[in-house]
Short mmCIF file of C-alpha atoms in Angstrom, two decimals:
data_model
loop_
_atom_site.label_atom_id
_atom_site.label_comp_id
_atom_site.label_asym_id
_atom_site.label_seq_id
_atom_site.Cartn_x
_atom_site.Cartn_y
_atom_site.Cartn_z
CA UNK F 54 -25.82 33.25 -53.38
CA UNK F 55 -28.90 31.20 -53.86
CA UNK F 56 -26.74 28.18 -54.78
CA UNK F 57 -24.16 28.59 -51.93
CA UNK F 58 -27.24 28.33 -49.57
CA UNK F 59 -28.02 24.94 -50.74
CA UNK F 60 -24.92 23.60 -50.73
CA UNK F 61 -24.53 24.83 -47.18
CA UNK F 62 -27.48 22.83 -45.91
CA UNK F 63 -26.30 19.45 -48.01
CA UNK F 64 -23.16 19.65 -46.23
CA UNK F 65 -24.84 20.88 -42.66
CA UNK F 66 -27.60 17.46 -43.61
CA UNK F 67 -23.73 15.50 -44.60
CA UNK F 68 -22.21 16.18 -41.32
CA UNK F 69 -25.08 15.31 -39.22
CA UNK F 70 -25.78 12.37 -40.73
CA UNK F 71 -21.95 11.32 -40.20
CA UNK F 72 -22.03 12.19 -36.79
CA UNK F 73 -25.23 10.04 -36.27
CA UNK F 74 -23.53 7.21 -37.81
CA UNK F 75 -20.39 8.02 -35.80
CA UNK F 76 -22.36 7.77 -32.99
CA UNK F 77 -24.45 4.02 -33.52
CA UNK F 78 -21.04 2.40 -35.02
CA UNK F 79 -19.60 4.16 -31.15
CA UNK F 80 -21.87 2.32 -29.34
CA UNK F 81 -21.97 -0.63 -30.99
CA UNK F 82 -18.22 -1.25 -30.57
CA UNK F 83 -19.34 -0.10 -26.59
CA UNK F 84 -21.02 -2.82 -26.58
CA UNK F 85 -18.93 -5.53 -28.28
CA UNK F 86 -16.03 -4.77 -26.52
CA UNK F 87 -17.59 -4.81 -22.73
CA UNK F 88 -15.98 -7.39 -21.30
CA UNK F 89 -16.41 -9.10 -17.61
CA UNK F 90 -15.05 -11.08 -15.93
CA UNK F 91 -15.71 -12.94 -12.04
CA UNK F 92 -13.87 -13.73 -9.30
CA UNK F 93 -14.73 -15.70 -6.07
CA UNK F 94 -12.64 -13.72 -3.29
CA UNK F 95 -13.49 -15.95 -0.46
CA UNK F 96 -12.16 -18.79 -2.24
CA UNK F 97 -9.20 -17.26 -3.18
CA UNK F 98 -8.71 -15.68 0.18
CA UNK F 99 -8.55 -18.94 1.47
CA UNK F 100 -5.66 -20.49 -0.84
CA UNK F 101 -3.26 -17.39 0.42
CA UNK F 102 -0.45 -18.45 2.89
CA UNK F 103 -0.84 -15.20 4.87
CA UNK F 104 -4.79 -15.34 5.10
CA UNK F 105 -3.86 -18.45 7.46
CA UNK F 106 -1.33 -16.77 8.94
CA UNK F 107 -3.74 -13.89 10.23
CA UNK F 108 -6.25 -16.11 11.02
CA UNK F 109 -4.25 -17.92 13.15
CA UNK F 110 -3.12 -14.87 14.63
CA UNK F 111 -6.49 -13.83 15.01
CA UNK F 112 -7.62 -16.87 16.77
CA UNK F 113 -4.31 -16.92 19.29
CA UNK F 114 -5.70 -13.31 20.32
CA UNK F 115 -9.18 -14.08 21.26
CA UNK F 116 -8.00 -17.39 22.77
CA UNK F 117 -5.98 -14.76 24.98
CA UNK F 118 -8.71 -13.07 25.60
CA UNK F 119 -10.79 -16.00 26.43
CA UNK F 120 -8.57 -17.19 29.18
CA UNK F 121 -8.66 -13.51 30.86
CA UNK F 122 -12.80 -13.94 30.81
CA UNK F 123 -12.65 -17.13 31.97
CA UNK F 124 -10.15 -16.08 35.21
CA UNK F 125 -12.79 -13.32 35.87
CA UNK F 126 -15.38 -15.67 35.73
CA UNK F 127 -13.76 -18.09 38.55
CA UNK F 128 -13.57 -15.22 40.53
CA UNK F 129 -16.63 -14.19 40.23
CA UNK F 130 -18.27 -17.69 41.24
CA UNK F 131 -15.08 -17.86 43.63
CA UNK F 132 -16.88 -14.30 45.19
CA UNK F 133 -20.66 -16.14 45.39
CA UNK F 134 -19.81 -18.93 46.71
CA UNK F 135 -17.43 -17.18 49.87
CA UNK F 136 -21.02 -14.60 50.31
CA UNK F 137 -23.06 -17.20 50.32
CA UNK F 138 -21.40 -19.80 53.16
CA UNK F 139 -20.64 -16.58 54.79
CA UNK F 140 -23.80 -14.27 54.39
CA UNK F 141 -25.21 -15.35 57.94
CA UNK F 142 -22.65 -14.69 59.68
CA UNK F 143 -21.76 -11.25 58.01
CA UNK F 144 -22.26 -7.55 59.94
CA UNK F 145 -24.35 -5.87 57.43
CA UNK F 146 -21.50 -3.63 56.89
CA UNK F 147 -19.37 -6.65 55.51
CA UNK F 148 -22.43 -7.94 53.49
CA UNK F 149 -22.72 -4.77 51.86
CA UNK F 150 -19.30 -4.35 51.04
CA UNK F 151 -19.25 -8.25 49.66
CA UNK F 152 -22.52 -7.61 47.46
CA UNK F 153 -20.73 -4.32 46.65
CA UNK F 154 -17.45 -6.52 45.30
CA UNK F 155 -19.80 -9.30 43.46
CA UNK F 156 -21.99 -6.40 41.66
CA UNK F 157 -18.22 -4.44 40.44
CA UNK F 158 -17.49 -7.64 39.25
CA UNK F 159 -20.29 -8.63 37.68
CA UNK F 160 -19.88 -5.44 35.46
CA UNK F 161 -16.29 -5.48 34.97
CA UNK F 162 -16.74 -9.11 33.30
CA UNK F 163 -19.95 -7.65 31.08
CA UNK F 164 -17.81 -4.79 30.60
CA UNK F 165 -14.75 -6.87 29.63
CA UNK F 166 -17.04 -8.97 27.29
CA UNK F 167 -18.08 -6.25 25.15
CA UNK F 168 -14.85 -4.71 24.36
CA UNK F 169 -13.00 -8.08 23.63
CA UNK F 170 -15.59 -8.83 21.42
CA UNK F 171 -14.43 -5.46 19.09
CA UNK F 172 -11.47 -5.83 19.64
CA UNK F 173 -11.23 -9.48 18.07
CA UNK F 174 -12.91 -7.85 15.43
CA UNK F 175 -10.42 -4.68 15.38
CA UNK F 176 -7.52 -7.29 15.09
CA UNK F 177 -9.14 -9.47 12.39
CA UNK F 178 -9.67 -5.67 10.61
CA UNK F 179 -5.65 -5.07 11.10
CA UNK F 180 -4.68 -7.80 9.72
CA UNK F 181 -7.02 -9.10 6.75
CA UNK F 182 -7.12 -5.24 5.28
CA UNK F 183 -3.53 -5.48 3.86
CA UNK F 184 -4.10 -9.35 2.06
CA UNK F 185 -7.86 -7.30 0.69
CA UNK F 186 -5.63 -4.69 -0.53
CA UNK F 187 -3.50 -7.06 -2.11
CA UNK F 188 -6.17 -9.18 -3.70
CA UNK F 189 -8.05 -5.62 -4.92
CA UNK F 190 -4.34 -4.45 -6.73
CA UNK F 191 -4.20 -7.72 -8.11
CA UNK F 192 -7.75 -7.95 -9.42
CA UNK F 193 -7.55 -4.05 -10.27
CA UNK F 194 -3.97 -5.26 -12.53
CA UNK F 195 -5.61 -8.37 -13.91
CA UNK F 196 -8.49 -6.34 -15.24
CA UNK F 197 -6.11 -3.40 -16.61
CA UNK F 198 -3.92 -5.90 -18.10
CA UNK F 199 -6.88 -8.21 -19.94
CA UNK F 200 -9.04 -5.35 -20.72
CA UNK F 201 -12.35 -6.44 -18.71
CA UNK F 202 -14.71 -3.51 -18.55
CA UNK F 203 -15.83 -5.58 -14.86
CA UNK F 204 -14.87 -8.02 -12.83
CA UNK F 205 -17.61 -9.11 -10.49
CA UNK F 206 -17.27 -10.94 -7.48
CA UNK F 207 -19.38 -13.92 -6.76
CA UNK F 208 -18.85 -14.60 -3.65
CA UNK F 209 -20.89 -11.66 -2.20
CA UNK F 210 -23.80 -13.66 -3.36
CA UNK F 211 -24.93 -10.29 -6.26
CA UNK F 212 -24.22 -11.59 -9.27
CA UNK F 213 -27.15 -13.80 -10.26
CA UNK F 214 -25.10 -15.88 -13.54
CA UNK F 215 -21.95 -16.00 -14.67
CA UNK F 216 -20.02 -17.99 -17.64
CA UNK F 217 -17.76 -20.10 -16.45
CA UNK F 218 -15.29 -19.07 -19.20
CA UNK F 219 -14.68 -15.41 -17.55
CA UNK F 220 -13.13 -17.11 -14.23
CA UNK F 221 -10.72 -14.56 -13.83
CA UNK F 222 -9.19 -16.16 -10.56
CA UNK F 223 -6.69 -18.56 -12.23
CA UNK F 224 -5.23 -14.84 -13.69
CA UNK F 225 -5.39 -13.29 -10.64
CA UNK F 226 -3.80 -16.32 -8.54
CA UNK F 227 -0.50 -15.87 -10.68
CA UNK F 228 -0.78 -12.33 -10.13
CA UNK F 229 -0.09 -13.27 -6.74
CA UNK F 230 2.14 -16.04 -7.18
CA UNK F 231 0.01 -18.92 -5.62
CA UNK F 232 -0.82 -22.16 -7.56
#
């Protein structure tokens, strides 16, 4: 029994000493094989048909919106200018009720300002997030496809160097069928 004892820890010292080197040759090969690769969105963003298309779009809406502030805006100064030739000659009844007018106004236009503002930004929101969702499934497909273990994007100014040779964009542009 004395023997079998031995032999037990030889084989218990064996196996650890496999699983040891299991475990360096495992990381190793980790290490090796990490592979990443970069991507400039912005850039790429900007070669897409339909990024143009919504921006365009985007644009034509807050021009829209523009033209309603400005309309507010001559009728505001419209409003002064009609109190002030007229403020002398106004019951104070009348005067209050103009001031009254000018003041809604006033607020209705700061009012009006604020919420065009969001919702320019709602509508650029609307109608970038399905391109960024194309450009993610395409990245997300280039990366499956090449085996990178990342794929960093450089134009969120993060990534501090890159190698040129792990442009991933040119992979990602056929992805999405643009030249």
């Amino acid at each position: 029994t004395h023997h079998n004892i031995h032999s037990m820890k030889t084989v218990k010292k064996g196996f650890l000493l496999l699983a040891v080197a299991l475990f360096i040759s495992g990381f190793g090969f980790a290490q090796s094989t990490l592979k990443i690769g970069y991507i400039n969105s912005n850039k790429l963003m900007s070669t897409m048909p339909e990024a143009d298309s919504a921006q365009a779009q985007v644009k034509s809406y807050a021009t829209g919106l523009q033209k309603q502030m400005q309309s507010m805006a001559q009728e505001y100064q419209s409003k002064v200018r009609d109190y002030q030739s007229n403020v002398g000659t106004m019951s104070d009844l009348i005067r209050q009720t103009k001031e009254k007018e000018i003041s809604d106004l006033q607020q209705r236009i700061q009012a009006f300002q604020a919420s065009a503002d969001k919702d320019v930004q709602k509508k650029q929101q609307e109608l970038f997030q399905p391109i960024i969702s194309k450009v993610k499934a395409a990245i997300d497909a280039v990366g499956k496809e090449y085996g990178y273990t990342y794929i960093l994007d450089v134009s969120q100014g993060v990534v501090l160097y890159y190698a040129t040779s792990n442009d991933v964009t040119p992979l990602v542009k056929k992805k999405l069928h643009l030249k």
